[in-house]
Short mmCIF file of C-alpha atoms in Angstrom, two decimals:
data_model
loop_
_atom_site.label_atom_id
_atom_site.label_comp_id
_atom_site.label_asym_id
_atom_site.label_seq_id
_atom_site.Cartn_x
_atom_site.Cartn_y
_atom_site.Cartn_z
CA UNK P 1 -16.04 -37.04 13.70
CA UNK P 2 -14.72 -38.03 17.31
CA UNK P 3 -13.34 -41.45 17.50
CA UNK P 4 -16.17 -42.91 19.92
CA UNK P 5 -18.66 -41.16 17.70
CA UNK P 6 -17.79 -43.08 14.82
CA UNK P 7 -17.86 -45.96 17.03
CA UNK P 8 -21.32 -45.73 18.11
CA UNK P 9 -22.50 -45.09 14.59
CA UNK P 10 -21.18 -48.08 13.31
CA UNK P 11 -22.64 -50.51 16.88
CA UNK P 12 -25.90 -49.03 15.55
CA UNK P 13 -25.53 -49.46 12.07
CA UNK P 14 -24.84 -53.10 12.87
CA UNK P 15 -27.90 -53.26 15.41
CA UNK P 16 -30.27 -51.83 12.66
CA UNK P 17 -28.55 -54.12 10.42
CA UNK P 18 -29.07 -57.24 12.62
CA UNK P 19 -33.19 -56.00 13.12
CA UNK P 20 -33.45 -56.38 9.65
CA UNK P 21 -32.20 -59.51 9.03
CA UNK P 22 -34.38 -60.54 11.63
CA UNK P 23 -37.75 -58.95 10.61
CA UNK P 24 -36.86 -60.40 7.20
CA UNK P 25 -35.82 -64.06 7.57
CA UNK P 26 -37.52 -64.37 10.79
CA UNK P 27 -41.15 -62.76 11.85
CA UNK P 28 -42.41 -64.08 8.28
CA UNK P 29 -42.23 -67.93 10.42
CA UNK P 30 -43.62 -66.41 13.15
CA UNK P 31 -47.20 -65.14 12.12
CA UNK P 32 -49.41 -67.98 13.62
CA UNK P 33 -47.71 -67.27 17.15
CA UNK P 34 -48.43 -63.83 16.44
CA UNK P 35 -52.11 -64.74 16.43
CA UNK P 36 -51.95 -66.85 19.47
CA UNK P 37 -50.27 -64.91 21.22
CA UNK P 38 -50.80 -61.24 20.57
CA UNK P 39 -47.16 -59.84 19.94
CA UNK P 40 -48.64 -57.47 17.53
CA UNK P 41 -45.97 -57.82 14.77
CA UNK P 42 -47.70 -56.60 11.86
CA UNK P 43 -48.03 -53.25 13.69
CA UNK P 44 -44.51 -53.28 14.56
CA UNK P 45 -43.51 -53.81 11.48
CA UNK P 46 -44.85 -50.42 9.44
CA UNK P 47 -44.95 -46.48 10.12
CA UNK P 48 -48.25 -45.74 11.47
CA UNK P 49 -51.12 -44.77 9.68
CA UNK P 50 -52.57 -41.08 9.24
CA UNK P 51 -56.18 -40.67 10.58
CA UNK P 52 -55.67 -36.79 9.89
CA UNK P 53 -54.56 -34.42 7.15
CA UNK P 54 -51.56 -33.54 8.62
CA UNK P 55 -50.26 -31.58 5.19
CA UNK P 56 -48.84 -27.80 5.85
CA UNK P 57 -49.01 -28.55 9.10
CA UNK P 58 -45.74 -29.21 11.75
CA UNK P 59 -45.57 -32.67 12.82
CA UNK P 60 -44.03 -33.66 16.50
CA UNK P 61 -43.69 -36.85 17.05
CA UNK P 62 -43.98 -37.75 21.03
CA UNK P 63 -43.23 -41.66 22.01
CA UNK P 64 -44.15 -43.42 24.99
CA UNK P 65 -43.52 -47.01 26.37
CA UNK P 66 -46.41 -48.37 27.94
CA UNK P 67 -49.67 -47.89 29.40
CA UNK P 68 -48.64 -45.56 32.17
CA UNK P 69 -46.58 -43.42 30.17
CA UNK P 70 -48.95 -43.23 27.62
CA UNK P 71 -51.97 -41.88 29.97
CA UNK P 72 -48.40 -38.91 30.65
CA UNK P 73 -48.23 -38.57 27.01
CA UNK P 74 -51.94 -37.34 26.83
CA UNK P 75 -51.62 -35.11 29.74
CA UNK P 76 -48.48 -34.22 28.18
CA UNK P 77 -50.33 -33.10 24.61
CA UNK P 78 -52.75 -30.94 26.63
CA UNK P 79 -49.62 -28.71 27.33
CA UNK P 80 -47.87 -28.96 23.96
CA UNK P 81 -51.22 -27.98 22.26
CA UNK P 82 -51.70 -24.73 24.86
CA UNK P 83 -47.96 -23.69 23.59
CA UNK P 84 -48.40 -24.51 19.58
CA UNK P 85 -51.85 -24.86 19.05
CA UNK P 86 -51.55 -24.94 15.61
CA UNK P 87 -48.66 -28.51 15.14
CA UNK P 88 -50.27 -31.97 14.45
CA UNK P 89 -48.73 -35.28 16.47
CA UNK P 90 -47.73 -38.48 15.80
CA UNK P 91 -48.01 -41.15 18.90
CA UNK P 92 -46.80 -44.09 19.39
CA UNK P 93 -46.60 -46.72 21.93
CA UNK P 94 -44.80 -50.33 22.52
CA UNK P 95 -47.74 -51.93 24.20
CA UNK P 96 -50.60 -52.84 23.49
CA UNK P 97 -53.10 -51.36 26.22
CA UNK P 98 -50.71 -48.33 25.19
CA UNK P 99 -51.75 -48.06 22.04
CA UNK P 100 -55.17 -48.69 22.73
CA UNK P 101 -55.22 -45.80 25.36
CA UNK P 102 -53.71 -43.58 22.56
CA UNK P 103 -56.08 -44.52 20.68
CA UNK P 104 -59.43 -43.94 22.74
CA UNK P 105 -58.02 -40.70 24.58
CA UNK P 106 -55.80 -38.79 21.52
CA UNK P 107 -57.65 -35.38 20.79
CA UNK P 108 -57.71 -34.03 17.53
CA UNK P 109 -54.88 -32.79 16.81
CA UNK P 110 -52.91 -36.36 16.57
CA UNK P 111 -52.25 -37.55 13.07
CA UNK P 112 -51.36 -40.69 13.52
CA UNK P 113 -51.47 -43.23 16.32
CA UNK P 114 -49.66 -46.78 16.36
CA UNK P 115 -47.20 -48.88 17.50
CA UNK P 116 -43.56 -47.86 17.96
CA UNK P 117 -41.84 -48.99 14.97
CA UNK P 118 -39.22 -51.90 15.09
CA UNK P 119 -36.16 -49.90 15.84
CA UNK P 120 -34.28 -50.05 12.35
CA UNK P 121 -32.80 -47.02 10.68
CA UNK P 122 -34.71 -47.67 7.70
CA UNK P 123 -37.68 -47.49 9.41
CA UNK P 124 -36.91 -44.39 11.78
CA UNK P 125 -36.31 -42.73 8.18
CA UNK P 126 -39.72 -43.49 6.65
CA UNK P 127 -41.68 -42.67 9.59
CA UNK P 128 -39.65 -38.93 9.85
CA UNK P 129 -39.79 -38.07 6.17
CA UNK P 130 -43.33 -39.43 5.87
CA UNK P 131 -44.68 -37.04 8.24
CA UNK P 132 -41.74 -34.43 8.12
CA UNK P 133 -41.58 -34.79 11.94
CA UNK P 134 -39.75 -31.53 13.17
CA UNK P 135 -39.50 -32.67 16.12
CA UNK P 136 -39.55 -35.59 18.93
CA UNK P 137 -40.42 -36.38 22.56
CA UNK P 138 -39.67 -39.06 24.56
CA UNK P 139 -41.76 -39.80 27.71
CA UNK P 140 -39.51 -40.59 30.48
CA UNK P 141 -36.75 -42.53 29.16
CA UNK P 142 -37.14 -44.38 26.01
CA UNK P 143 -33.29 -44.69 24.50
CA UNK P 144 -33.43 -46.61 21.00
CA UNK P 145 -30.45 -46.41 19.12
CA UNK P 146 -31.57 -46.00 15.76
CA UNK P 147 -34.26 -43.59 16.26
CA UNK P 148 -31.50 -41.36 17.98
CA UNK P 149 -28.91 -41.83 15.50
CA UNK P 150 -31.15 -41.06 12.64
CA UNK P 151 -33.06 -37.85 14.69
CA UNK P 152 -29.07 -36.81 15.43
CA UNK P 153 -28.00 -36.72 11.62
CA UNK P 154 -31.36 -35.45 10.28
CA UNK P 155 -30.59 -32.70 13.02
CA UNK P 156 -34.04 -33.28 14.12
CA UNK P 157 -34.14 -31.93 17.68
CA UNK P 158 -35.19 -34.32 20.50
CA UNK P 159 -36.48 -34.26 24.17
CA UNK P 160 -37.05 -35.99 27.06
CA UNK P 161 -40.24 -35.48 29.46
CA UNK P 162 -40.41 -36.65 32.78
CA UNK P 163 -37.05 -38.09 32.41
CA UNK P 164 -35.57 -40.50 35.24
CA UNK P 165 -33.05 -42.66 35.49
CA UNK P 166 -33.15 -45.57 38.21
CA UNK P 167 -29.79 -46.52 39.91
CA UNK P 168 -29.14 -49.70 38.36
CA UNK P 169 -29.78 -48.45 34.81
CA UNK P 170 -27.66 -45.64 36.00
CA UNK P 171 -24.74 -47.90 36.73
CA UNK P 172 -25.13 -50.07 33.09
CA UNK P 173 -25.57 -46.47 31.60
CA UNK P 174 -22.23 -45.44 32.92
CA UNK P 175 -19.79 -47.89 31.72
CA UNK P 176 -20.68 -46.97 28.93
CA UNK P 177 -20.50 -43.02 28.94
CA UNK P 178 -18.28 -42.32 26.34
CA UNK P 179 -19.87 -43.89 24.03
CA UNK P 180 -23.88 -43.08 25.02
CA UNK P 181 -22.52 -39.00 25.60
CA UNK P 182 -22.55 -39.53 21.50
CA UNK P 183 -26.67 -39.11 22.28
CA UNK P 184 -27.59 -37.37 25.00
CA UNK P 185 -25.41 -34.76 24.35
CA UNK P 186 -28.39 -34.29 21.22
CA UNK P 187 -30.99 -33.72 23.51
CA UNK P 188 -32.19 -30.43 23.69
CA UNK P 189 -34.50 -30.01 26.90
CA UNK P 190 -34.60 -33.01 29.20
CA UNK P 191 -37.10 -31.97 31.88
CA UNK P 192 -36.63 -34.57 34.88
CA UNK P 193 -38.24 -35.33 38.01
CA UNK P 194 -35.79 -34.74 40.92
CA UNK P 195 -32.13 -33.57 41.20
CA UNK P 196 -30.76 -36.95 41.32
CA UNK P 197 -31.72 -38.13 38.16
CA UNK P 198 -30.75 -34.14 36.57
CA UNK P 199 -27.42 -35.20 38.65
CA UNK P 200 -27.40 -38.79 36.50
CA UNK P 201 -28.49 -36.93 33.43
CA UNK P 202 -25.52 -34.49 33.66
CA UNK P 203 -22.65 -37.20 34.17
CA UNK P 204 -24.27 -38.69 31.39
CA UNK P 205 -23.63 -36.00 28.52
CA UNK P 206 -26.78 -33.51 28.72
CA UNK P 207 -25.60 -30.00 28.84
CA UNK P 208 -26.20 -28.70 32.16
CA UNK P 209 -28.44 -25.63 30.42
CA UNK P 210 -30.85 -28.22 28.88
CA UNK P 211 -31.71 -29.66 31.99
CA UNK P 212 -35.07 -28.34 33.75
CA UNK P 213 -36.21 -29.84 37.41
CA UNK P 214 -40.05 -29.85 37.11
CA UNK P 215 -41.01 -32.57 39.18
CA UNK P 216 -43.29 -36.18 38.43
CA UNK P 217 -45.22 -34.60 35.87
CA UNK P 218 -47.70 -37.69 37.17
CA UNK P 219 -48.74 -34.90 39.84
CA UNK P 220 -48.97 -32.33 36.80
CA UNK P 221 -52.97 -32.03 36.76
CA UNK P 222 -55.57 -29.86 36.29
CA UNK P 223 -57.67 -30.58 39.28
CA UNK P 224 -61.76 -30.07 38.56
CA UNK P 225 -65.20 -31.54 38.95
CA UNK P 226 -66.23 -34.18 36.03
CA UNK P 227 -68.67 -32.95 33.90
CA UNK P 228 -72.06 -33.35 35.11
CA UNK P 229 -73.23 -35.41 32.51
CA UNK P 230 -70.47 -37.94 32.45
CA UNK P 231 -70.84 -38.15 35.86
CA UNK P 232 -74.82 -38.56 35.58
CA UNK P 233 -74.48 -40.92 32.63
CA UNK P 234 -71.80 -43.24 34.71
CA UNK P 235 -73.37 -43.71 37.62
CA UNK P 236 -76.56 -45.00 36.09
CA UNK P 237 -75.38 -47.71 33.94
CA UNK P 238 -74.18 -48.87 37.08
CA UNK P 239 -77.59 -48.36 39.15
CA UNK P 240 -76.22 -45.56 41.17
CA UNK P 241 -78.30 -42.35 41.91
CA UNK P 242 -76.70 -38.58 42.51
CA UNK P 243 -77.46 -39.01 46.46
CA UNK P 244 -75.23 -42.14 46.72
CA UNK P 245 -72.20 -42.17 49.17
CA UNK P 246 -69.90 -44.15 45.97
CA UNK P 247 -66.36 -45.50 46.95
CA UNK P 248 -63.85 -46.33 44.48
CA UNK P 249 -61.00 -48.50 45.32
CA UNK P 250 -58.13 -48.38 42.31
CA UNK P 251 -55.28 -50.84 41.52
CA UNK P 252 -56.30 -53.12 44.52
CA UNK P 253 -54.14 -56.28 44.92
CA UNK P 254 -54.76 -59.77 46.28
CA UNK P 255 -54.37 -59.27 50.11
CA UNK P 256 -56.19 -55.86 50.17
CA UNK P 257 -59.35 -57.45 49.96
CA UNK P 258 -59.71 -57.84 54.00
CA UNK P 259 -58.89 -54.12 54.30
CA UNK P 260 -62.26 -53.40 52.20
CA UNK P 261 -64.26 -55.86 54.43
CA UNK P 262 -62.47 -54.25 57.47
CA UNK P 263 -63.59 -50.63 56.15
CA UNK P 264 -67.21 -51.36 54.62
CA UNK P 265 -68.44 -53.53 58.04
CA UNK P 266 -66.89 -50.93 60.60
CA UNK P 267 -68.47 -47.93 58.15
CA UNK P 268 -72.18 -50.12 58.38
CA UNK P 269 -71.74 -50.31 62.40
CA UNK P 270 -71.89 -46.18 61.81
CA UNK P 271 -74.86 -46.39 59.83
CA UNK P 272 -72.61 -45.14 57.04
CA UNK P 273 -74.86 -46.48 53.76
CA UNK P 274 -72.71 -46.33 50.65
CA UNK P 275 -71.38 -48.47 47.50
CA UNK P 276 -68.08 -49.56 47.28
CA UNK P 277 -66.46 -50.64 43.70
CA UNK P 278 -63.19 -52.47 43.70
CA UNK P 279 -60.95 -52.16 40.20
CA UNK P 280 -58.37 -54.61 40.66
CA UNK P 281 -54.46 -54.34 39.27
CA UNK P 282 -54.93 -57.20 37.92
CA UNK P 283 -57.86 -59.47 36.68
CA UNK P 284 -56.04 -62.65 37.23
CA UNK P 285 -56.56 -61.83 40.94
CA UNK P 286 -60.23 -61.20 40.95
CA UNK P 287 -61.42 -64.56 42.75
CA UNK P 288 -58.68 -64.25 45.61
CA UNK P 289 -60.07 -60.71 46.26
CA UNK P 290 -64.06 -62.22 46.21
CA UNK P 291 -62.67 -64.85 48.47
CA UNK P 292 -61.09 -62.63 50.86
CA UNK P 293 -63.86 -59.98 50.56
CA UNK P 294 -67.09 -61.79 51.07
CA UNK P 295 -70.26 -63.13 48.65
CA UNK P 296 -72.31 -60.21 49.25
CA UNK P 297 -70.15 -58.86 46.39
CA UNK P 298 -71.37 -58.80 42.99
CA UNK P 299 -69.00 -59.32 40.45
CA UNK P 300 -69.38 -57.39 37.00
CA UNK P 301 -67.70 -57.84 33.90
CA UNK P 302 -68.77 -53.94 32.79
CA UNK P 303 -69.74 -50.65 34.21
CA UNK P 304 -73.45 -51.37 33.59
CA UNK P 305 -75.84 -53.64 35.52
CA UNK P 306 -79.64 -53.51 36.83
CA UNK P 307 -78.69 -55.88 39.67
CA UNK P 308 -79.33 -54.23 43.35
CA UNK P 309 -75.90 -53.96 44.93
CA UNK P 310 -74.01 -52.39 47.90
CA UNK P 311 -69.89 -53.83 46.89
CA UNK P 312 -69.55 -55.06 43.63
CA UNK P 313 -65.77 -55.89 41.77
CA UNK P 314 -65.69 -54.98 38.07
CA UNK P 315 -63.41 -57.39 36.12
CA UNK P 316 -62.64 -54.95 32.94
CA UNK P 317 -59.78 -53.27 31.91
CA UNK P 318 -59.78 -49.64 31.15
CA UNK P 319 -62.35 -48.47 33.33
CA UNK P 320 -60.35 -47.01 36.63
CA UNK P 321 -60.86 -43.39 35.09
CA UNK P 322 -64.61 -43.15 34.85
CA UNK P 323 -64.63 -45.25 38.35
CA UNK P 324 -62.65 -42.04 39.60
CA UNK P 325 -64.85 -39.79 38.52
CA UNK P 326 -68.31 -40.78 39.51
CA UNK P 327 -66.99 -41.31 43.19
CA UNK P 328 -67.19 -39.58 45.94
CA UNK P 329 -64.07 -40.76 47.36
CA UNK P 330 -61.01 -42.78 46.13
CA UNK P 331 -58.86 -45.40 47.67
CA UNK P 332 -55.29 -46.12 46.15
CA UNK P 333 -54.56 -50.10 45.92
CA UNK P 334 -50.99 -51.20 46.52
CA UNK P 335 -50.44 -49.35 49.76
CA UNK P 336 -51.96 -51.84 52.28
CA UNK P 337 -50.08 -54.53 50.68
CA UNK P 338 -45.84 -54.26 50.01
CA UNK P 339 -46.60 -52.83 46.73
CA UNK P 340 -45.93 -49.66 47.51
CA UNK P 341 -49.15 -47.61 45.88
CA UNK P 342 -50.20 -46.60 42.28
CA UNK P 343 -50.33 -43.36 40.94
CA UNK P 344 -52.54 -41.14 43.49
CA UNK P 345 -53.18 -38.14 40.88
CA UNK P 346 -55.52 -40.74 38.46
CA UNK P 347 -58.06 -40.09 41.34
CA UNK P 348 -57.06 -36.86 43.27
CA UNK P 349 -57.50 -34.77 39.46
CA UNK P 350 -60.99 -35.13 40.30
CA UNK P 351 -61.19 -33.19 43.46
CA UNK P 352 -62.09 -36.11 45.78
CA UNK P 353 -60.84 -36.88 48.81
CA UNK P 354 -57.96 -39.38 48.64
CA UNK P 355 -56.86 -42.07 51.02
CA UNK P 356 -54.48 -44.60 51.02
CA UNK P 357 -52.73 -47.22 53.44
CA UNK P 358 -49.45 -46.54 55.08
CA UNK P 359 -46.87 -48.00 52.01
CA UNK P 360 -46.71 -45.78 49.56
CA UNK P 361 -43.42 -45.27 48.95
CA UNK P 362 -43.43 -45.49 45.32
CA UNK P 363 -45.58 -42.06 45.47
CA UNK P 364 -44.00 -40.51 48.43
CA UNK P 365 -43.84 -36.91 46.62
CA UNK P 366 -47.70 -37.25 45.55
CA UNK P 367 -48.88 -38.53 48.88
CA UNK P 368 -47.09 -36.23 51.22
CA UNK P 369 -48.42 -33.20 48.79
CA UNK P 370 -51.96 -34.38 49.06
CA UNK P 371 -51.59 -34.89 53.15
CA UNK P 372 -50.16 -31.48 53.29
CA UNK P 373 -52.79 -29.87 51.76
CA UNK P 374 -55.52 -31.50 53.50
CA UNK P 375 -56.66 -33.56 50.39
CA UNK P 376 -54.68 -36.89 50.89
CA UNK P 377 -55.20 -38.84 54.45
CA UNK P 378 -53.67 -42.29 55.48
CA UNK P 379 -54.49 -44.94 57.06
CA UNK P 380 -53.08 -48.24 58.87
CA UNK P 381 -55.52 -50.35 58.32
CA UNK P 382 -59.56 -50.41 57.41
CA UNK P 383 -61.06 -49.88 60.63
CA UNK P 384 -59.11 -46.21 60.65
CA UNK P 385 -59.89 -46.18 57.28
CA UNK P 386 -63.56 -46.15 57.85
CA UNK P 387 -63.05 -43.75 60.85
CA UNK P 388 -61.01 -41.56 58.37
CA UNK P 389 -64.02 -41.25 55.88
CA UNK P 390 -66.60 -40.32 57.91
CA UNK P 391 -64.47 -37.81 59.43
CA UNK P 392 -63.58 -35.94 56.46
CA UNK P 393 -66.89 -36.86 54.47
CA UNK P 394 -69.52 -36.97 57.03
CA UNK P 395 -68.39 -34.80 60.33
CA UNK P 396 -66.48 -32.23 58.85
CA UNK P 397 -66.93 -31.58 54.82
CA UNK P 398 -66.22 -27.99 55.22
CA UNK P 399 -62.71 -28.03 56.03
CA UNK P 400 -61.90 -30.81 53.14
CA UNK P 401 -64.23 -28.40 50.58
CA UNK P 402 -62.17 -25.16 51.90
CA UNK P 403 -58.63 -27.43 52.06
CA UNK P 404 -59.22 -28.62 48.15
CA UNK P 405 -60.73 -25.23 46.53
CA UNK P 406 -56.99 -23.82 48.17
CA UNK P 407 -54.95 -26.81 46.56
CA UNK P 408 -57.19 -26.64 43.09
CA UNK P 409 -55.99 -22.85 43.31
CA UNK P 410 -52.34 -23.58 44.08
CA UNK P 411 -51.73 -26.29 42.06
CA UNK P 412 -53.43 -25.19 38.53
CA UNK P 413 -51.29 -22.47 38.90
CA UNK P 414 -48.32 -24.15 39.20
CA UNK P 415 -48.79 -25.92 35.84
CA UNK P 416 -47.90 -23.57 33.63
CA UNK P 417 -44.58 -23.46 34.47
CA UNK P 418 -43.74 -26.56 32.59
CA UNK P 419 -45.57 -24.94 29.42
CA UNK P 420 -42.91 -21.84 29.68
CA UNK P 421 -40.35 -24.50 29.34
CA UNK P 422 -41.13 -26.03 25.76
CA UNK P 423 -38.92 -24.91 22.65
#
């Protein structure tokens, strides 16, 4: 053993060590925060529990961090299922609304679904011989140091999907080299999203042969029409017929709200009739955007109502997917604010037209492939906005129907290159 490896093994020995001491002299005093205040430790502090036989069976275990990487990790299992149909999964999450997404959206082939364990040798160990886990994935870039120490002497093979690595971790990540080389020089395939971060991957340890450009795998989707029944069933909970012109706006912040006003009033001026539902970013913001938009909207607390309404906010989490796909069109929030967007793919997988203000620069590579295929359009404000729907929607539906049947072609295709990939 290298000098720096045994090093590294014994700074993680300690860390697990130090974990320990702390789940065990600790936590046990801090049980009635817990319940106040929702850290979830009881969860954190076991394997997760099977829901499936998972006996005779391989076991991969794929990890993600939070919400957003957790909606990846499903999209993720739809391609991991296509190449080994016949492996069960453990997931796991470290939040809470990522758990709970797991948990509602997990097909059948997961075997257990929980919380990321506290990061303790001990307990990487039980969770890997209690399911025989033959293998691990980590969404992005989740790097905890006892997991990969124990994967790296079990010689459990390990990879990273949709990895990145931002500049300033980059720069923490490199004082450090020869000691973190110890680790990624154990992953196996590290599929990343640009040649930057394969650059920072590289000068980080991973063998240059493991290393696979495939792109945001965010804008990996299989683009179709919702079933017709989900759709149906939707849209009347909420009071909506199949002839209505419905408008979903995603992720919207405080200080978008006059952008909706802007686009519903200049739309009415047309004669444009349609319904307009606003899913906020966050709920906390909900009477700024009711202020800013107007009291002719009605504001819901779930996706079902008998109320008669034309703009109506829906304070619930969970619910921007089924807004997606019972509309007709989708607005991304974020990008008529300095937010810088939300992920444009939640709505455009549903073969809608997509719009979206003019800062978007946290999904340049998504935006500028939907504008360039003549599903994506942007706008500066919500009187173009407005003038931008009833182009595409009203004047001239052919070319968007003829422009997204081409990308829906196109871009399925392209999928399965990231399948061809997988060990």
């Amino acid at each position: 053993m290298k000098f720096s490896d045994g090093i590294i093994s014994l700074v993680t020995y300690g860390y697990s060590t130090l974990l320990t001491l702390i789940r065990l002299t600790v936590f046990p005093f801090l049980k009635n925060m817990d319940r106040k205040r929702n850290w979830d430790l009881a969860g954190r502090l076991k394997i997760p529990a099977a829901i499936r036989d998972y006996r005779h069976k391989k076991v991969v275990w794929v990890h993600a961090a939070s919400l957003g990487e957790a909606k990846l990790l499903c999209k993720f299992l739809s391609i991991l299922e296509e190449r080994n149909p016949d492996d069960m999964y453990v997931v796991t999450a470290v939040t809470r609304t990522g758990v709970q997404y797991l948990e509602k959206n997990s097909p059948h082939t997961v075997c257990a679904i929980g919380f990321f364990p506290l990061d303790t040798i001990p307990l990487m160990k039980k969770i890997i011989t209690h399911y025989n886990i033959s293998r691990v994935w980590l969404l992005e870039t989740e790097l905890w140091p006892s997991m990969l120490l124990t994967l790296k002497h079990l010689s459990i093979p390990v990879g990273i999907v949709n990895g990145r690595i931002e500049e300033n971790s980059f720069v923490r990540y490199r004082r450090f080299r020869f000691l973190l080389k110890y680790f990624f020089e154990n992953f196996d395939t590290v599929m990343v999203q640009n040649e930057t971060y394969a650059d920072r991957f590289r000068m980080l340890g991973v063998r240059d042969e493991c290393i696979h450009v495939t792109g945001n795998i965010k804008g990996h989707v299989i683009i179709k029409r919702p079933q017709s029944h989900d759709w149906i069933n939707i849209r009347q909970g909420l009071g909506l017929t199949e002839d209505d012109l419905v408008i979903s706006w995603g992720c919207i912040h405080a200080g978008e709200g006059v952008v909706i006003r802007q686009c519903y009033d200049t739309l009415k001026s047309y004669g444009i009739n349609c319904k307009m539902i606003i899913v906020p970013r966050y709920l906390y913001e909900v009477k700024d955007l009711i202020r800013e938009i107007g009291d002719d909207l009605l504001h819901l607390y779930d996706i079902n109502t008998m109320c008669k309404w034309q703009m109506c906010v829906i304070e619930k989490m969970g619910i921007l997917d089924d807004m997606y796909l019972i509309a007709d069109a989708a607005i991304i929030g974020g990008t008529f604010s300095d937010i810088g967007g939300h992920n444009v793919w939640d709505a455009a997988r549903f073969a809608i037209p997509v719009f979206f203000g003019p800062d978007y620069r946290t999904q340049v590579d998504g935006c500028e492939k939907l504008i360039k295929n003549g599903v994506g359009f942007k706008a500066q404000d919500g009187v173009e906005l407005a003038e931008l729907i009833i182009d595409v929607m009203k004047r001239e539906p052919e070319r968007f129907i003829q422009a997204q049947l081409l990308f829906m072609e196109t871009i399925n295709k392209s999928q399965s290159v990231l399948g061809q990939l997988l060990p």
